[in-house]
Coordinates of C-alpha atoms and ligand atoms in Angstrom, one line a residue:
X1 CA 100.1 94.3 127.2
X2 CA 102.5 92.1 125.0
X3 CA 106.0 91.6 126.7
X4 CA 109.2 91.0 124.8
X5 CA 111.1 87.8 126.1
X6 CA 115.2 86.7 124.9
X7 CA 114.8 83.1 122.9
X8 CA 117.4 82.0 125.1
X9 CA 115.5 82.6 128.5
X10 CA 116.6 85.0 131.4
X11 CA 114.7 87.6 133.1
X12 CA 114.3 90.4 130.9
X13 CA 110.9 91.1 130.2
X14 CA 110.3 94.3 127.7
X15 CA 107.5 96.3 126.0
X16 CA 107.6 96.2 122.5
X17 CA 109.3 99.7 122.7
X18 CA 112.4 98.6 124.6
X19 CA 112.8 95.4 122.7
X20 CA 112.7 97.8 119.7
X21 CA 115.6 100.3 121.2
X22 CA 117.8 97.0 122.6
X23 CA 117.3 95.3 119.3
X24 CA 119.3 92.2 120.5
X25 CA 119.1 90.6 124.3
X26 CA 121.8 90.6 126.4
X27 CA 122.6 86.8 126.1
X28 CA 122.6 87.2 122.7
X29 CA 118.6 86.0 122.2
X30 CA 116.3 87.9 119.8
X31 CA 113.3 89.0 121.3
X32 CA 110.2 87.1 120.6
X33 CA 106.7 88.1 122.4
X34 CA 106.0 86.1 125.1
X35 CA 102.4 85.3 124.4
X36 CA 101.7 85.2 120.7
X37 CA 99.2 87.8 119.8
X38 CA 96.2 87.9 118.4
X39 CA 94.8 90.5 115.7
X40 CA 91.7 92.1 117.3
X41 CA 89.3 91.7 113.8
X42 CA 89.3 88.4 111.2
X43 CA 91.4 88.6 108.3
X44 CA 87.9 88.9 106.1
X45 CA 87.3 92.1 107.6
X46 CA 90.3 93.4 106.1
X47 CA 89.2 93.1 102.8
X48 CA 89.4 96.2 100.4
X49 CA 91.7 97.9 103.1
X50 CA 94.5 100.1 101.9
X51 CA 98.2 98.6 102.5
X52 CA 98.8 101.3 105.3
X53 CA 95.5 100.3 107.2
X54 CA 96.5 96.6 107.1
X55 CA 100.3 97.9 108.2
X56 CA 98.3 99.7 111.0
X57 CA 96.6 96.8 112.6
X58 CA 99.1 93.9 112.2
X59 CA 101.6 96.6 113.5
X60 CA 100.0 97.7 116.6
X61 CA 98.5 93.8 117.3
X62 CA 102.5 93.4 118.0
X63 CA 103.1 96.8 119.6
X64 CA 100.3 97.6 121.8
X65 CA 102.4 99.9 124.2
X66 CA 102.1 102.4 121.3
X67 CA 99.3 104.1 121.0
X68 CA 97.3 103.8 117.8
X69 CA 98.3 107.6 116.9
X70 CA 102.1 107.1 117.4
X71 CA 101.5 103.4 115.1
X72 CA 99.3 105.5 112.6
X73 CA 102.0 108.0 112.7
X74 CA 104.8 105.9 111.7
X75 CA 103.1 104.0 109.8
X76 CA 101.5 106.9 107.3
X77 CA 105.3 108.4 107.6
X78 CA 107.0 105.0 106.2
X79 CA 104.6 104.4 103.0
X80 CA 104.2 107.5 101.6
X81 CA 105.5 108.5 97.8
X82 CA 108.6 107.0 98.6
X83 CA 107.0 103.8 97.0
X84 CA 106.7 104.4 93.2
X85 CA 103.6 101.8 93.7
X86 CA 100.4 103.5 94.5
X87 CA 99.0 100.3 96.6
X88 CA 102.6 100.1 97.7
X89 CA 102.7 96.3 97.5
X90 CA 101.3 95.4 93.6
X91 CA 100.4 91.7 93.4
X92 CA 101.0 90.6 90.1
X93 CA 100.1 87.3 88.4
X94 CA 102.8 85.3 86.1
X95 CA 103.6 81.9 85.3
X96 CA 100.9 80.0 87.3
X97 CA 102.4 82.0 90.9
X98 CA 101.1 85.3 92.3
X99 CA 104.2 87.9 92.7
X100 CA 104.3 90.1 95.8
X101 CA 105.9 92.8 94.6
X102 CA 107.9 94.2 97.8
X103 CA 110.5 96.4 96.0
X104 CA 109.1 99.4 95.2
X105 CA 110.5 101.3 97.9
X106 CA 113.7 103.6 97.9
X107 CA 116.2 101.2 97.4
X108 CA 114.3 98.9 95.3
X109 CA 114.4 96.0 97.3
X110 CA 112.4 94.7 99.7
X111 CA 114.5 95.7 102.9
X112 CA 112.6 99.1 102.5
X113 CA 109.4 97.7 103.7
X114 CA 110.7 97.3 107.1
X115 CA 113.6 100.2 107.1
X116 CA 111.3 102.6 106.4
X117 CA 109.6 102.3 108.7
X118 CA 112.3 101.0 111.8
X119 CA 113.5 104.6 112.3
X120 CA 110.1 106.1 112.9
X121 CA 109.2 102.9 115.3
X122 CA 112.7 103.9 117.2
X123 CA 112.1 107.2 117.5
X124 CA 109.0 107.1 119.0
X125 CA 110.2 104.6 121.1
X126 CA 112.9 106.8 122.5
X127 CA 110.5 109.3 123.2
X128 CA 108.3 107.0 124.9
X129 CA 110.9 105.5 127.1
X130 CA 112.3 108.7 128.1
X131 CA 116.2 107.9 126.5
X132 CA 117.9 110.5 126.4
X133 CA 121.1 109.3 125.0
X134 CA 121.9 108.8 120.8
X135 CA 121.1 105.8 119.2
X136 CA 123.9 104.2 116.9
X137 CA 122.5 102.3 114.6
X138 CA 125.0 98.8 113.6
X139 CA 124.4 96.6 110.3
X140 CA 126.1 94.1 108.3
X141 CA 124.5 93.8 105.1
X142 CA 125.1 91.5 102.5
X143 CA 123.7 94.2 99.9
X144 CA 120.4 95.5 100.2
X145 CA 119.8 96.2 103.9
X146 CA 123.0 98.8 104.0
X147 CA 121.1 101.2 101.4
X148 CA 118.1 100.5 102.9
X149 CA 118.6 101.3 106.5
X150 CA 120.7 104.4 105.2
X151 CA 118.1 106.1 103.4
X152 CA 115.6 105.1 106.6
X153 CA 118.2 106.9 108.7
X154 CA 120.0 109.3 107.0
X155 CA 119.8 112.5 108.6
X156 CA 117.5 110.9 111.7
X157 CA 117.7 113.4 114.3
X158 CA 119.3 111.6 117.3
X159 CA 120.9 108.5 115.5
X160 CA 124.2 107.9 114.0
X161 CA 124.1 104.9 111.7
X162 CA 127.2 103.1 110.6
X163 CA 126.9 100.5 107.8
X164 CA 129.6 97.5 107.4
X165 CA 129.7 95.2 103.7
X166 CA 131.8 92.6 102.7
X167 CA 134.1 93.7 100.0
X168 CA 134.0 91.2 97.4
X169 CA 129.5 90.0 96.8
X170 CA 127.8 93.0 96.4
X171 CA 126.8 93.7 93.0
X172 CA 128.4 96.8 91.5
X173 CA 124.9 98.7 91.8
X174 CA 124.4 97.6 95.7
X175 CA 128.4 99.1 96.1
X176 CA 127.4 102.1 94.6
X177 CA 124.3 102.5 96.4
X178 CA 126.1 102.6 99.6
X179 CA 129.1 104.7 98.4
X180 CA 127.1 107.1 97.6
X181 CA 125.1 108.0 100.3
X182 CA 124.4 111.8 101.9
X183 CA 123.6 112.6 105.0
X184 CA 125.8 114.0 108.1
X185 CA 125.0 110.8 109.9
X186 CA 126.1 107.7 107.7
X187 CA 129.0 105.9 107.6
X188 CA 130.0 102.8 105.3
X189 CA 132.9 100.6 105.4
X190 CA 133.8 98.2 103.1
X191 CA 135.2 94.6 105.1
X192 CA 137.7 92.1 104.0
X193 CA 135.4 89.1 104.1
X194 CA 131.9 87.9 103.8
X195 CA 128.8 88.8 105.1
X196 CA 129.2 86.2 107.9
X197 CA 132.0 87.6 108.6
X198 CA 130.8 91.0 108.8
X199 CA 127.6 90.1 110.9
X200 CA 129.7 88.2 113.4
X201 CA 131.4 91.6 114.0
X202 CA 128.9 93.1 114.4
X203 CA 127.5 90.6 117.2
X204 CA 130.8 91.4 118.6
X205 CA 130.6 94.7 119.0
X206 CA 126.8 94.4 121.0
X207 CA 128.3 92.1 123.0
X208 CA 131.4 93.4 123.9
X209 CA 130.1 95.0 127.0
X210 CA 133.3 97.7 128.1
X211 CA 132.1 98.7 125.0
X212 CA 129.1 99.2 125.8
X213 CA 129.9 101.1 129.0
X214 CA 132.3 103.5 127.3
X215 CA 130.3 104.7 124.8
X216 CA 127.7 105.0 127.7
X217 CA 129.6 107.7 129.2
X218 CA 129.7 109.4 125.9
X219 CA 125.7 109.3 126.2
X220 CA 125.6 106.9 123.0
X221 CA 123.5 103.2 122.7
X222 CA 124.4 100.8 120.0
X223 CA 121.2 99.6 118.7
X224 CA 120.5 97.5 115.3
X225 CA 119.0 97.5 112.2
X226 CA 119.4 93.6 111.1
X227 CA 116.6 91.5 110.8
X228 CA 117.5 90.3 114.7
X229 CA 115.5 93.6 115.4
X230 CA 111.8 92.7 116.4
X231 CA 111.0 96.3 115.2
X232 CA 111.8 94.6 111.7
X233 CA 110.7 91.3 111.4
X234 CA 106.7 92.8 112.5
X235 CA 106.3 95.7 109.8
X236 CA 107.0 92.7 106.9
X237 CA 104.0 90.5 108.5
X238 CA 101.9 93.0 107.4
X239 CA 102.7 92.4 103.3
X240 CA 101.8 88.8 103.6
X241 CA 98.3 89.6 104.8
X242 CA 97.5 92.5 102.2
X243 CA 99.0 90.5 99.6
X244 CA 96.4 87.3 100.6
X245 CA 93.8 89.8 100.0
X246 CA 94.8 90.9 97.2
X247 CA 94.4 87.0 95.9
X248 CA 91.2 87.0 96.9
X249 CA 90.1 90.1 94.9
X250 CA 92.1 89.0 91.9
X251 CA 89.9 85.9 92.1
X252 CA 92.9 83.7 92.2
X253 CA 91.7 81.7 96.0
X254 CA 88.4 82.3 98.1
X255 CA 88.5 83.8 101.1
X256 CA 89.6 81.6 103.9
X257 CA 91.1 79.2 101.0
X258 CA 95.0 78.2 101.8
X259 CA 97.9 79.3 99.7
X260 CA 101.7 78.4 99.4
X261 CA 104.2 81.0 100.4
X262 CA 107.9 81.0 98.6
X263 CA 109.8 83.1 99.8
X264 CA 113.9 83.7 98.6
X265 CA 115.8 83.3 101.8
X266 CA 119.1 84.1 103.2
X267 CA 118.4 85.7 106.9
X268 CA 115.1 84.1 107.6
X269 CA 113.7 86.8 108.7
X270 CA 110.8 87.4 105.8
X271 CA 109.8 84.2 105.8
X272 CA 109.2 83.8 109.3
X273 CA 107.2 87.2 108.4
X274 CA 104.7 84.7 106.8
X275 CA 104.7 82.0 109.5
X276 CA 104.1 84.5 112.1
X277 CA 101.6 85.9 109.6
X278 CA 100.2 82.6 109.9
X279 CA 100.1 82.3 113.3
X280 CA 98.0 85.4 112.9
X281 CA 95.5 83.6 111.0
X282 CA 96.5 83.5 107.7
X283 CA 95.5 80.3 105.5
X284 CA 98.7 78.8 105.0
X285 CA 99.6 75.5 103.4
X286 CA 102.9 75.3 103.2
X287 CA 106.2 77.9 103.7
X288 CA 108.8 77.2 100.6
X289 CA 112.5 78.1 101.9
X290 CA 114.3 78.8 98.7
X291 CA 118.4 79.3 98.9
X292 CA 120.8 79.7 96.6
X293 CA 124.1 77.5 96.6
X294 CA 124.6 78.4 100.0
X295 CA 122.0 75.7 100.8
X296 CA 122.5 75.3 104.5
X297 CA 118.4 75.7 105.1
X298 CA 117.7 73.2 102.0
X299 CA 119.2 70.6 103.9
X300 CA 118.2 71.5 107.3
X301 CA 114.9 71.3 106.8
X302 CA 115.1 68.0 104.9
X303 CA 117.6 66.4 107.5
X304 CA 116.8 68.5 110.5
X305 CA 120.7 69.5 110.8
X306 CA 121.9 72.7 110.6
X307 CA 125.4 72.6 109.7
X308 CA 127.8 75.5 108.5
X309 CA 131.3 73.4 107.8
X310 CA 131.2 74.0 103.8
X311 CA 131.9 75.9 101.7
X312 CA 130.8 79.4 100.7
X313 CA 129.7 80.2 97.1
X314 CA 129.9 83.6 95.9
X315 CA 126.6 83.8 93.5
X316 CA 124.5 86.3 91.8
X317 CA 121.8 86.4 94.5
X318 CA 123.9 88.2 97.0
X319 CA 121.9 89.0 99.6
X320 CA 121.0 85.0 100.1
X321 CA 124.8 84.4 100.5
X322 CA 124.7 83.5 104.1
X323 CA 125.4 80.4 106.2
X324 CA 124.3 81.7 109.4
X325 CA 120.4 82.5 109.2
X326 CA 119.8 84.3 112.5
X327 CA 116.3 84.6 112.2
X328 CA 115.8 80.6 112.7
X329 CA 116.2 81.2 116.1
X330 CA 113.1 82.6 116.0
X331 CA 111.4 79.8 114.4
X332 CA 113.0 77.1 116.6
X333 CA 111.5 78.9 119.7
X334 CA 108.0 79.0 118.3
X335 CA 108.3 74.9 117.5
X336 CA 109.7 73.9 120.5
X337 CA 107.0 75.7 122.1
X338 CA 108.7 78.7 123.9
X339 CA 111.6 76.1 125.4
X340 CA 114.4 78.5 126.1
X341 CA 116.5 75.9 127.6
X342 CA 116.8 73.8 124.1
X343 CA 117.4 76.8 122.3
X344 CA 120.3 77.5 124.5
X345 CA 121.7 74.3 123.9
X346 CA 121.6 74.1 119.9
X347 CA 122.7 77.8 119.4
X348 CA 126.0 77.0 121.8
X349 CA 126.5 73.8 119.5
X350 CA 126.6 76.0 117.0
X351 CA 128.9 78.5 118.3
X352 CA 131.1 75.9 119.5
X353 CA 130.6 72.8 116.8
X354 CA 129.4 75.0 114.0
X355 CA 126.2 72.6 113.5
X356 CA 123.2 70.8 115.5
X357 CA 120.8 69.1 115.2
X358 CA 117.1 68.9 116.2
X359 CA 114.6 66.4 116.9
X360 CA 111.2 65.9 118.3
X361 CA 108.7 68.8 118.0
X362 CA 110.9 71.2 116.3
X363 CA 111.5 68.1 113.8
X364 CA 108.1 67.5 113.3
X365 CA 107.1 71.8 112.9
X366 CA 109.5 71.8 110.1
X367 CA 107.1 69.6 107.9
X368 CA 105.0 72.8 107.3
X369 CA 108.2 73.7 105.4
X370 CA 109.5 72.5 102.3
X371 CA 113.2 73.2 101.5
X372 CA 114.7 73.5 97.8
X373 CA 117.5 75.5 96.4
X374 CA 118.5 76.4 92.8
X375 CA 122.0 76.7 91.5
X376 CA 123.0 79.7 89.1
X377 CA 122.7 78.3 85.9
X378 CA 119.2 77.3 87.0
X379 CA 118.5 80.8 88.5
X380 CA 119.4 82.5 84.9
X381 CA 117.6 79.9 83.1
X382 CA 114.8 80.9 84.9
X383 CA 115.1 84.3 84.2
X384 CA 115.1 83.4 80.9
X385 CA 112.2 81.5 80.7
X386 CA 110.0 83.6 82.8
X387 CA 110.9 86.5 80.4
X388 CA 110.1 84.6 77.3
X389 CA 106.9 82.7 78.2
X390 CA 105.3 85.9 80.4
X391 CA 107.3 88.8 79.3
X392 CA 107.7 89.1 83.1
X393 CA 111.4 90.1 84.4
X394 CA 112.7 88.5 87.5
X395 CA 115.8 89.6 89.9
X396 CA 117.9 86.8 90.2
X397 CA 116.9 86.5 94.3
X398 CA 113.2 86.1 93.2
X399 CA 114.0 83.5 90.0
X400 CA 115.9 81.8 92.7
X401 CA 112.4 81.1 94.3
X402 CA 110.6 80.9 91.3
X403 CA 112.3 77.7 90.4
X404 CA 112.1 76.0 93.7
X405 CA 108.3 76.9 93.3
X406 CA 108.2 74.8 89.8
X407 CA 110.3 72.1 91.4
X408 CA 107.9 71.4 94.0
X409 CA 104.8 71.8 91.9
X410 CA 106.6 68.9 89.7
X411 CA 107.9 66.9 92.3
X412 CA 104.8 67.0 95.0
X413 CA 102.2 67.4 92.6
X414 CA 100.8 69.9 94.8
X415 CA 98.7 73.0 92.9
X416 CA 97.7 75.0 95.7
X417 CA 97.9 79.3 94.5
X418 CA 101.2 80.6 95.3
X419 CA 102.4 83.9 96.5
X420 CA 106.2 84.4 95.9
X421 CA 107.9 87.0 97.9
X422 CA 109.5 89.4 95.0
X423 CA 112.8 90.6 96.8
X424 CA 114.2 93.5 94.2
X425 CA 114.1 95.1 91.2
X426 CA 115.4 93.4 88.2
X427 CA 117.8 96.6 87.6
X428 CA 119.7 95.6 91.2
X429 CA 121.3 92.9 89.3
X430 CA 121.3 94.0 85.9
X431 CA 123.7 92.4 84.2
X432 CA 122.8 88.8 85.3
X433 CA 119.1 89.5 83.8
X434 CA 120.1 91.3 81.1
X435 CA 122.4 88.2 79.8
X436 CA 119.5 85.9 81.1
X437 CA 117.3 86.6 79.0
X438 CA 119.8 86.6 76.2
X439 CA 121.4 90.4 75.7
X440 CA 124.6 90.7 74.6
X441 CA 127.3 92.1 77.0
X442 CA 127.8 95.6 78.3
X443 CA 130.5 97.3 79.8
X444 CA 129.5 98.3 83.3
X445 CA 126.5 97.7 85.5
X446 CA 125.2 100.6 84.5
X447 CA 125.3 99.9 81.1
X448 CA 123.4 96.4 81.8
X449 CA 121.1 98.6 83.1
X450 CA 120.3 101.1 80.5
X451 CA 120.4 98.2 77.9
X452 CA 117.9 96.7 80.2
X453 CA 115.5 99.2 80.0
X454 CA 115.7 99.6 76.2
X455 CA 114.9 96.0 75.5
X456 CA 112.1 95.4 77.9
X457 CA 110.5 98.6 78.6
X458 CA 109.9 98.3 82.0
X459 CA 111.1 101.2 84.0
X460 CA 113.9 101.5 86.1
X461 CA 113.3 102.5 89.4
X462 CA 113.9 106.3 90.4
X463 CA 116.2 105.4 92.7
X464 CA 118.0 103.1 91.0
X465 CA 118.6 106.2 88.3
X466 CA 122.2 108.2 87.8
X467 CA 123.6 106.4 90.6
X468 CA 126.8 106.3 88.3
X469 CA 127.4 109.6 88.3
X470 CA 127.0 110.7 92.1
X471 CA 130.2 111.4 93.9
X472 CA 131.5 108.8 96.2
X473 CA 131.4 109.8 99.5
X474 CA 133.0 106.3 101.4
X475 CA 135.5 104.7 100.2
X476 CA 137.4 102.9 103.4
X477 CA 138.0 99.0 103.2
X478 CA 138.8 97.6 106.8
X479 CA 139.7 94.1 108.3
X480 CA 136.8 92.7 110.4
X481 CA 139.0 92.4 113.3
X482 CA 138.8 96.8 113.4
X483 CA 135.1 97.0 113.1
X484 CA 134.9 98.0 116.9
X485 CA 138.0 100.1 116.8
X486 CA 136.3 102.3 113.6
X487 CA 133.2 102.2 115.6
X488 CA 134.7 103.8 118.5
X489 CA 136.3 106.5 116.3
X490 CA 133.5 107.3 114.6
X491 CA 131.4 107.9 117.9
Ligands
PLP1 C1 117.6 90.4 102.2 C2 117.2 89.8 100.9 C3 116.7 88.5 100.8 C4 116.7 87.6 102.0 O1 115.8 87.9 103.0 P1 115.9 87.4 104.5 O2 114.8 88.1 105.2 O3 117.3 87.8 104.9 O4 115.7 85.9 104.4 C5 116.2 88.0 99.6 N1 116.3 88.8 98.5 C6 116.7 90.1 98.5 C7 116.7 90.9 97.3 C8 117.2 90.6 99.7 O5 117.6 91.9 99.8

């Protein structure tokens, strides 16, 4: 059976359920499996498979102390006709670049892939482990994992889920998202700062252990629903292996023939989806980190330092405005081969000295990536272009990637089929790609939205609809410094 090991060392060993209920380790590691796994049939012989039977195997190749009922389960629960996509997934082909289309889901972004199905993994691993206390679900979101994990939770028997953004980044749709949400269970705050700021409370709180031991006695466990949970990061492996498949019935590659991945990035945690897809087996020739402005993994992976001391931009691809990509970690352990002790020292470097640097093997793993940002006037033009030229419309997260793609296609020369991660609906960020592709202004969001719709005809998402007109339900701002405090008082 697979066991669960911290990226900074220690003892703990876990199954794939307890990893899944601690969500982070106690020195602050993420969980990684010890032994990489292997998938029990070739990639080949998933050809023609429906997305949930694909979701099935990659799934429980991670999770093996599930059964395959309690994976089936969970996994026939998560992608149901909460997708509006009836292959849940679609694949579609513009500009020279296959587009995985991962935002079909409730919240029309691509967080629903994995929140969807998180609560059903948890729950079951509750059962399995014989908890009997409630689970409190923590995140920081930066927009589109709040919504997400609040309609995977909402009304979860068991779990309270409390959901902390940062004030001023969020488009006006993500706000409203959140603001609105039912369910007896969900609470939102609004925090004066940044995401950063707002997940670095939240590490807080799971570290803070009288915390922990208070809300013990109250029979509650803080768990989490950030990427840093393992339960997470295994569900999204599973869209990079249907999605190759797909290629290869589009006729685009052969089977067995490599591809380019480009995925928008702010967390890390879906693209190290696709390298630990690759791990897997799949053909991969390169991974293409794209950022925004906040450009901290641009230039790590061209200079192999990670450094945090600059400044933050504020851009219209939200959810990539983060300096502090937790997910790395991950990635760091795999290339240094498994050495605890190094990752230990560069994650206290960057506690401490707010950079590091790496050298040797984790150096030399990086060259399987290729690092490029694009700037917001390039993002929109893109947009623009896209929209034009393929009558194809593009959130500003996924133009963001779509323009690091052409970059390195001019600058490397290398033509090998690409499949870009497609993050969110085009209506998340109305406004930006209404104006990008040359409509004139609107009042609201809202409006953006509606103009949107008129002048493209592609249809808004259901859940995406009337959102403007639902009472709000949270409205509380708070200082990051009381995140713990409102915790307590809400438990
Ligand atoms: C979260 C998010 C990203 C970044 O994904 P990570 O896994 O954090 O790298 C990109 N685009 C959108 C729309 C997102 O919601």
């Amino acid at each position: 059976m697979n066991t669960y090991v911290s990226t900074r060392g220690g003892e703990e060993r876990l199954n794939a359920a307890q990893a899944v209920i601690r969500g982070l380790s106690g020195n602050k590691g993420l969980f990684v499996p010890e032994v990489f796994p292997q998938l029990p049939v070739s990639i080949e012989e998933m050809q023609g498979m429906k997305y949930q039977d694909v979701a099935k195997i990659v799934i429980g190749t991670f999770f093996d102390d599930y059964t395959e009922e309690e994976i089936a389960s969970c996994v026939e629960r998560a992608y149901d006709s909460k997708f509006e996509a009836e292959d849940v997934v679609p694949v579609v082909e513009a500009g020279d670049a296959c587009f995985l289309e991962l935002y079909h889901g409730r919240t029309a972004a691509f967080k629903d892939m994995a929140l969807s199905i998180l609560p059903h993994l948890l729950k079951t691993a509750v059962k399995k482990e014989g908890e009997d206390a409630k689970i409190c679900i923590l995140t920081a979101t930066s927009g589109d994992t709040g919504k997400a994990a609040l309609e995977g939770f909402a009304d979860v028997e068991g779990t309270e889920i409390v959901v902390f953004f940062p004030e001023i980044g969020v488009s006006e749709v993500q706000r409203r998202q959140m603001t609105t949400q039912e369910g007896k269970n969900t609470h939102v705050f609004a925090i004066r700062g940044n995401f950063d700021d707002a997940q670095t409370g939240v590490k807080k709180i799971f570290n803070d252990e009288e915390m922990a031991a208070r809300l013990a006695a109250k029979g509650v466990k803080l768990s989490s629903a950030n990427s840093i949970n393992i339960g997470r990061l295994v569900p999204q492996v599973a869209y990079y292996i249907y999605g190759y498949l797909k290629m290869v019935e589009m006729g685009k590659i052969a089977m067995g023939e490599k591809i380019n991945v480009v995925v928008p990035t702010g967390n890390f945690g879906n693209i190290l989806a696709s390298y630990y897809a690759c791990k897997l087996g799949l053909p991969v020739n390169r991974f293409l980190c794209a950022s925004n402005e906040n450009k901290v993994l641009t230039d790590f992976i061209n200079e192999g330092v990670y450094d945090t001391r600059r400044k933050f931009y504020v851009t219209n691809s939200p959810s990539m405005d983060i300096l502090i990509s937790s997910n790395l970690e991950r990635l760091l352990y795999e290339l240094s081969g498994g050495d605890a002790a190094e990752i230990r020292r560069l994650m206290a470097a960057l506690d401490s000295e707010k950079h590091y640097e790496v050298s040797g093997k984790i150096r030399e793993g990086l060259a399987a990536f290729y690092g490029g940002f694009a700037d917001v006037a390039d993002t929109d033009a893109a947009i623009g272009r896209m929209y034009r030229e393929n009558h194809y419309l593009l959130d500003t997260h996924t133009a963001v990637a779509y323009k690091v793609y052409e970059d390195y296609r001019e600058k490397t020369g290398d033509t090998t089929p690409a499949l870009i991660a497609s993050t969110a609906s085009p209506y998340k960020f109305a406004k930006s790609v209404a104006t990008s592709i040359g409509l004139p202004e609107e009042k609201d969001d809202f409006a953006y939205v509606e103009a949107l719709e008129k002048a493209t005809g592609v249809p808004v998402e259901k859940g995406l609809r009337g959102i403007d007109k639902k009472p709000i339900l949270h409205d509380r701002v708070i200082d990051a410094c009381d995140m713990a405090a409102e915790v307590e008082a809400v438990l």
